[in-house]
Coordinates of C-alpha atoms and ligand atoms in Angstrom, one line a residue:
M1 CA 0.0 0.0 0.0
D2 CA 1.2 3.5 -0.8
A3 CA 2.1 5.8 2.0
T4 CA 0.1 9.0 1.6
K5 CA 2.2 12.1 2.2
N6 CA 0.8 15.2 3.9
A7 CA 2.7 18.4 4.4
D8 CA 1.7 18.6 8.1
A9 CA 1.3 15.1 9.5
Q10 CA 3.6 12.3 8.5
V11 CA 1.5 9.5 7.0
T12 CA 3.3 6.2 6.9
D13 CA 2.4 2.5 6.6
G14 CA 4.5 1.5 9.6
C15 CA 6.3 -1.4 7.9
P16 CA 9.4 -2.5 9.7
G17 CA 12.4 -0.9 8.1
D18 CA 10.5 0.6 5.2
G19 CA 12.5 3.3 3.4
R20 CA 9.4 5.4 3.0
S21 CA 8.9 6.5 6.5
G22 CA 9.9 10.1 6.1
G23 CA 12.9 9.1 4.1
E24 CA 14.8 8.3 7.2
G25 CA 14.7 4.5 6.9
A26 CA 13.7 3.8 10.5
C27 CA 10.5 2.0 11.3
A28 CA 7.5 4.3 11.1
L29 CA 5.9 2.4 13.8
E30 CA 8.8 2.9 16.2
K31 CA 8.8 6.6 15.4
A32 CA 5.0 6.8 16.1
A33 CA 5.6 4.9 19.4
D34 CA 8.3 7.4 20.3
E35 CA 6.0 10.3 19.6
L36 CA 3.3 8.7 21.7
R37 CA 5.7 8.1 24.6
R38 CA 6.7 11.8 24.5
G39 CA 3.0 12.9 24.7
G40 CA 2.2 13.1 21.0
V41 CA -1.0 12.3 19.3
V42 CA -0.9 9.6 16.5
A43 CA -3.8 8.4 14.4
F44 CA -3.6 4.6 13.9
P45 CA -5.8 1.9 12.2
T46 CA -7.8 -0.6 14.0
E47 CA -10.1 -3.3 12.6
T48 CA -13.2 -1.0 13.3
V49 CA -12.2 2.6 12.5
Y50 CA -9.1 4.7 12.8
G51 CA -8.3 5.9 16.3
L52 CA -6.7 9.1 17.6
G53 CA -4.2 7.7 20.0
A54 CA -2.4 9.1 23.0
D55 CA -0.7 7.7 26.1
A56 CA -3.7 6.9 28.4
F57 CA -1.6 7.6 31.5
N58 CA -0.6 11.1 30.4
P59 CA -3.3 13.7 31.1
K60 CA -1.6 16.3 28.9
A61 CA -1.6 14.0 25.9
V62 CA -5.2 13.0 26.6
A63 CA -6.2 16.7 26.8
R64 CA -4.7 17.2 23.3
V65 CA -6.9 14.4 21.9
F66 CA -10.0 16.2 23.3
E67 CA -8.8 19.5 21.8
I68 CA -8.0 18.1 18.4
K69 CA -11.4 16.3 18.1
Q70 CA -13.2 19.3 19.6
R71 CA -14.8 16.7 21.9
P72 CA -16.7 17.7 25.0
S73 CA -14.8 16.7 28.2
F74 CA -17.9 14.8 29.4
D75 CA -17.5 12.2 26.7
P76 CA -15.1 9.5 27.9
L77 CA -12.5 7.7 25.8
I78 CA -11.8 4.0 25.2
V79 CA -8.5 2.6 26.4
H80 CA -6.7 0.1 24.1
I81 CA -4.4 -2.6 25.3
D82 CA -2.3 -5.2 23.5
D83 CA -2.1 -7.9 26.1
R84 CA -4.6 -9.4 28.6
A85 CA -1.8 -9.3 31.2
K86 CA -1.8 -5.5 31.1
L87 CA -5.5 -5.2 31.9
S88 CA -4.7 -4.9 35.6
H89 CA -2.9 -1.5 34.9
V90 CA -6.2 -0.2 33.6
A91 CA -9.1 -2.0 35.3
L92 CA -10.0 -3.5 38.7
D93 CA -12.4 -6.1 39.7
V94 CA -12.7 -8.0 36.5
P95 CA -16.0 -10.0 36.9
P96 CA -16.4 -13.5 35.5
A97 CA -18.7 -12.2 32.7
A98 CA -15.9 -9.9 31.5
E99 CA -13.4 -12.9 31.6
K100 CA -15.7 -14.9 29.4
L101 CA -16.2 -12.0 26.9
M102 CA -12.4 -11.4 26.7
A103 CA -11.7 -15.0 26.1
A104 CA -14.3 -15.2 23.3
F105 CA -13.9 -11.9 21.6
W106 CA -10.4 -10.3 22.3
P107 CA -8.6 -9.2 20.3
G108 CA -11.7 -8.0 18.5
P109 CA -14.3 -5.3 18.1
L110 CA -15.7 -5.5 21.7
T111 CA -15.2 -2.8 24.3
I112 CA -15.8 -3.8 27.9
V113 CA -16.7 -1.2 30.7
L114 CA -14.9 -2.1 33.9
Q115 CA -13.9 -0.3 37.2
K116 CA -10.9 1.9 36.6
T117 CA -7.6 1.9 38.4
P118 CA -6.2 5.1 39.8
L119 CA -3.5 5.1 37.0
I120 CA -6.2 6.1 34.5
P121 CA -6.6 9.9 34.7
D122 CA -10.1 11.2 35.3
L123 CA -9.9 13.1 32.0
V124 CA -9.9 9.7 30.1
T125 CA -13.1 8.6 31.8
S126 CA -14.7 12.0 32.2
G127 CA -14.7 11.6 35.9
L128 CA -16.5 8.2 35.8
P129 CA -15.3 5.4 38.2
T130 CA -15.4 3.1 35.2
V131 CA -13.2 2.7 32.1
A132 CA -14.0 1.3 28.7
V133 CA -11.3 -1.1 27.5
R134 CA -10.6 -3.0 24.3
M135 CA -7.9 -5.0 22.5
P136 CA -8.1 -4.3 18.8
A137 CA -7.7 -7.1 16.3
H138 CA -5.2 -5.3 14.1
D139 CA -1.5 -6.1 13.9
M140 CA -0.4 -2.5 13.4
A141 CA -2.5 -1.3 16.4
L142 CA -1.2 -4.1 18.6
S143 CA 2.4 -3.6 17.6
L144 CA 2.1 0.1 18.2
I145 CA 0.6 -0.3 21.7
R146 CA 3.3 -2.9 22.5
A147 CA 6.1 -0.6 21.2
C148 CA 4.7 2.3 23.3
G149 CA 4.7 0.2 26.5
V150 CA 1.6 2.1 27.7
P151 CA -2.1 1.7 26.9
L152 CA -3.5 4.1 24.3
C153 CA -6.7 6.0 24.7
A154 CA -8.2 6.5 21.3
P155 CA -11.5 7.9 20.2
S156 CA -12.4 7.6 16.5
A157 CA -10.2 9.9 14.6
N158 CA -12.8 12.3 13.3
P159 CA -13.9 15.8 14.4
F160 CA -16.6 15.4 17.1
G161 CA -20.0 14.5 15.7
Y162 CA -18.8 13.6 12.1
V163 CA -18.6 10.2 10.5
S164 CA -15.8 8.0 11.8
P165 CA -12.8 7.4 9.5
T166 CA -12.2 4.0 7.9
R167 CA -9.2 5.0 5.8
A168 CA -6.0 7.0 6.5
E169 CA -7.1 9.6 3.9
H170 CA -10.2 10.3 5.9
V171 CA -8.1 11.2 8.9
V172 CA -5.6 13.3 6.8
E173 CA -8.3 15.3 5.2
Q174 CA -9.9 16.5 8.4
L175 CA -7.2 16.2 11.1
G176 CA -3.9 15.8 9.2
A177 CA -2.7 19.3 10.2
L178 CA -3.4 18.8 13.9
V179 CA -1.9 15.4 14.7
D180 CA 1.8 14.3 14.8
R181 CA 1.5 11.3 12.6
V182 CA -1.1 9.2 10.8
L183 CA -0.2 5.5 10.4
D184 CA -1.8 4.0 7.3
G185 CA -3.0 0.4 7.7
G186 CA -5.4 0.5 4.7
P187 CA -9.2 0.3 4.9
C188 CA -10.6 -0.9 8.2
A189 CA -12.0 -4.4 7.8
V190 CA -15.1 -4.0 10.1
G191 CA -15.9 -0.4 9.3
I192 CA -18.1 0.6 12.3
E193 CA -17.1 1.1 15.9
S194 CA -16.8 -1.6 18.5
T195 CA -19.7 -3.0 20.4
I196 CA -19.6 -1.5 24.0
V197 CA -20.8 -3.7 26.8
D198 CA -21.1 -2.7 30.5
V199 CA -20.5 -5.5 33.0
T200 CA -20.0 -3.4 36.1
D201 CA -23.4 -3.8 37.7
G202 CA -24.9 -7.2 37.4
A203 CA -26.7 -7.8 34.2
P204 CA -24.5 -7.0 31.2
R205 CA -25.9 -4.2 29.0
I206 CA -25.0 -3.2 25.5
L207 CA -24.2 0.6 25.4
R208 CA -23.4 0.7 21.7
P209 CA -24.3 -2.0 19.2
G210 CA -21.6 -3.3 16.8
V211 CA -20.7 -6.3 14.7
I212 CA -20.4 -8.4 17.9
T213 CA -24.2 -8.8 18.3
A214 CA -26.4 -9.2 21.3
E215 CA -27.1 -12.7 20.2
A216 CA -23.3 -13.5 20.1
L217 CA -22.8 -12.0 23.6
S218 CA -25.7 -13.8 25.1
L219 CA -24.5 -17.1 23.7
V220 CA -21.1 -16.7 25.4
L221 CA -22.5 -15.4 28.7
G222 CA -25.3 -17.9 28.9
E223 CA -27.8 -15.1 29.7
D224 CA -29.7 -12.5 27.9
V225 CA -27.8 -9.3 27.2
C226 CA -30.0 -6.2 27.3
R227 CA -29.8 -3.8 24.4
R228 CA -30.2 -0.1 25.0
T229 CA -32.4 0.9 22.2
S230 CA -33.5 4.4 23.1
H231 CA -31.5 7.3 21.8
R232 CA -33.2 9.7 24.2
A233 CA -31.8 8.5 27.5
P234 CA -28.0 8.0 27.0
L235 CA -26.5 5.7 29.6
A236 CA -23.0 6.6 28.6
P237 CA -22.1 10.3 28.4
G238 CA -21.0 9.9 24.8
M239 CA -24.1 8.1 23.6
L240 CA -25.5 11.3 22.1
P241 CA -28.4 11.2 19.7
R242 CA -26.7 13.2 17.0
H243 CA -23.4 11.5 15.9
Y244 CA -21.7 10.1 12.8
S245 CA -23.5 12.9 10.9
P246 CA -22.6 14.0 7.4
R247 CA -23.5 17.6 6.5
V248 CA -26.2 16.5 3.9
P249 CA -29.6 16.0 5.5
I250 CA -30.6 12.3 5.7
A251 CA -34.1 10.8 5.2
L252 CA -34.4 7.2 6.4
F253 CA -36.8 4.7 4.9
E254 CA -37.7 1.0 5.1
G255 CA -39.7 -1.0 2.5
T256 CA -40.6 0.8 -0.7
I257 CA -38.1 3.3 -2.1
P258 CA -39.7 6.8 -1.9
A259 CA -39.9 9.0 -5.0
A260 CA -36.9 11.2 -5.3
P261 CA -37.5 14.4 -3.2
G262 CA -36.2 16.9 -5.7
N263 CA -33.5 17.1 -8.4
A264 CA -30.5 16.7 -6.2
A265 CA -31.4 13.7 -4.1
G266 CA -29.0 10.8 -3.5
L267 CA -30.1 7.3 -2.7
L268 CA -28.1 4.9 -0.5
L269 CA -29.2 1.3 -0.6
Q270 CA -28.3 -1.8 1.5
G271 CA -28.3 -4.0 -1.6
P272 CA -29.2 -3.9 -5.3
R273 CA -32.9 -2.9 -6.0
E274 CA -34.9 -1.4 -8.8
V275 CA -34.6 2.3 -8.4
P276 CA -37.3 4.8 -9.3
A277 CA -36.3 7.5 -11.8
G278 CA -35.3 10.9 -10.5
Y279 CA -32.4 10.2 -8.2
A280 CA -29.3 12.2 -9.0
L281 CA -27.0 9.5 -7.5
V282 CA -27.4 5.9 -6.3
E283 CA -25.0 4.0 -4.1
V284 CA -25.3 0.3 -3.2
L285 CA -23.5 -0.8 0.0
S286 CA -23.4 -4.5 -0.7
R287 CA -23.9 -6.7 -3.8
N288 CA -26.1 -9.1 -1.9
G289 CA -27.3 -7.0 1.1
D290 CA -24.7 -8.7 3.4
P291 CA -24.7 -6.6 6.6
A292 CA -21.0 -7.1 7.3
E293 CA -20.2 -5.8 3.8
V294 CA -22.7 -2.9 4.4
A295 CA -20.9 -2.0 7.7
H296 CA -17.5 -2.2 6.0
H297 CA -18.5 0.4 3.3
L298 CA -21.0 2.5 5.2
F299 CA -18.8 5.4 6.6
A300 CA -16.7 5.7 3.4
A301 CA -19.9 5.9 1.4
L302 CA -21.4 8.6 3.7
R303 CA -18.3 10.6 3.4
Q304 CA -18.2 10.3 -0.4
L305 CA -21.8 11.2 -0.8
D306 CA -21.4 14.2 1.6
R307 CA -19.1 15.7 -1.1
K308 CA -21.6 15.5 -3.9
D309 CA -23.6 18.7 -3.3
L310 CA -26.8 16.8 -2.7
D311 CA -29.8 18.5 -1.1
I312 CA -30.8 15.3 0.6
L313 CA -29.7 11.7 1.0
V314 CA -32.4 9.1 1.1
V315 CA -31.1 6.1 3.0
E316 CA -32.5 2.5 3.3
L317 CA -32.4 1.1 6.8
A318 CA -31.1 -2.5 7.4
D319 CA -33.2 -5.4 8.7
E320 CA -33.4 -4.7 12.4
R321 CA -31.5 -7.9 13.5
G322 CA -27.9 -8.9 14.2
I323 CA -25.4 -6.5 12.6
G324 CA -28.3 -4.7 11.1
R325 CA -29.1 -3.2 14.5
A326 CA -25.6 -1.6 14.6
I327 CA -26.0 -0.3 11.1
N328 CA -29.4 1.2 11.9
D329 CA -28.0 2.7 15.1
R330 CA -25.4 4.6 13.1
L331 CA -27.9 5.6 10.4
R332 CA -30.4 6.9 12.9
R333 CA -27.8 9.0 14.7
A334 CA -26.5 10.3 11.3
G335 CA -30.1 11.3 10.4
C336 CA -30.9 12.8 13.8
R337 CA -31.4 16.6 13.6
D338 CA -33.1 17.3 16.9
G339 CA -30.4 16.0 19.3
A340 CA -29.2 18.3 22.1
D341 CA -25.6 17.9 20.9
Q342 CA -24.7 19.5 17.6
G343 CA -21.0 18.4 17.8
Ligands
LIG413 O1 -14.2 0.8 17.6 C1 -14.0 1.7 18.5 O2 -14.4 1.6 19.6 C2 -13.1 2.9 18.1 C3 -11.7 2.5 17.8 C4 -10.8 3.6 17.6 O3 -11.3 1.7 18.9 N1 -13.2 3.9 19.1 C5 -14.3 4.6 19.3 O4 -14.2 5.6 20.3 O5 -15.4 4.5 18.7 P1 -15.2 6.8 20.5 O6 -14.5 7.7 21.4 O7 -15.6 7.4 19.2 O8 -16.4 6.2 21.2 C6 -16.2 5.8 22.5 C7 -17.5 5.6 23.2 C8 -18.2 6.9 23.6 O9 -19.5 6.9 23.2 C9 -18.1 6.9 25.1 O10 -19.2 7.5 25.7 C10 -18.1 5.4 25.5 O11 -17.3 4.9 24.4 N2 -17.4 5.2 26.7 C11 -16.1 5.5 27.0 N3 -15.9 5.2 28.3 C12 -17.0 4.8 28.9 C13 -17.4 4.4 30.2 N4 -16.6 4.4 31.2 N5 -18.7 4.1 30.4 C14 -19.6 4.1 29.4 N6 -19.3 4.5 28.1 C15 -18.0 4.8 27.9
LIG414 MG1 -16.6 8.3 17.7

């Protein structure tokens, strides 16, 4: 893969010894780790979306992440680790349910909310006694965390409230001038953010749906996992109604495709369908409506359509089951215009 160059941030693919990392021949990943250890902010790939990483133990570095993202301080960050053995630096009281989930899904797109240790600054958790932790299933991310020797807190590497980035170019376009380095690991395989599950008070609850579904979690835990379905009563400070939003207004539908509302309407479909005349642009997210493929393409498609000068984007909802729930969660937030947060 080509390393994208940017005048402000160094964008490198992090291969050991690659001669392209700034022309200096040293490993880009080592350099990124070095910057992170010195309090820098580095965007890096994960299997879900790109993250905006900083040393989770360094409050100054964490503060820079909030500043770069323009993220309100009441919205806590996820802490990323590379090794189960290092969980004890981050979290206390790991309940049996968490052990089962880690054994089944780590490394992978599952974030688990646990009690935090005093090593984690309050800024990371927005003052909460809990911390959200995950181990990403991405070699570059794992190698980076290992090389840093500290856990990395990393929100999605987008300006607050905008669509999450699934390619290094997405990060460079919006935040390239503000970060110290962008590591390019190619397109993210999963494409939407991790499932977040809270196991701190008895019954496990899903705070954010993802490709690890309620059904998969329930199977591993041997009990029903509740889904938080309402957007109106956020349980986590960051579960705000308006999120993942492109600038173009979005109209959601299920079933019959509505007639094009005007001359500059775009249509985003889950799978191939017969399209009524009048749409200026039509995008299909999966050749056979496969939800995993839809998730993989969703954010890149929203970003691309957002640049097309459309008056409105008409978007088909997924079937409300399995991964479809996570897709619909992102689409409803993207389409939400009446949320309190306009980030
Ligand atoms: O896939 C992902 O999770 C990506 C990659 C980069 O790892 N990260 C990500 O981070 O999506 P972010 O900051 O965009 O979303 C983190 C979410 C927020 O909604 C936040 O409220 C929630 O995690 N969260 C963080 N700490 C929490 C806690 N202690 N309790 C409940 N929710 C928490
Ligand atoms: Mg985010």
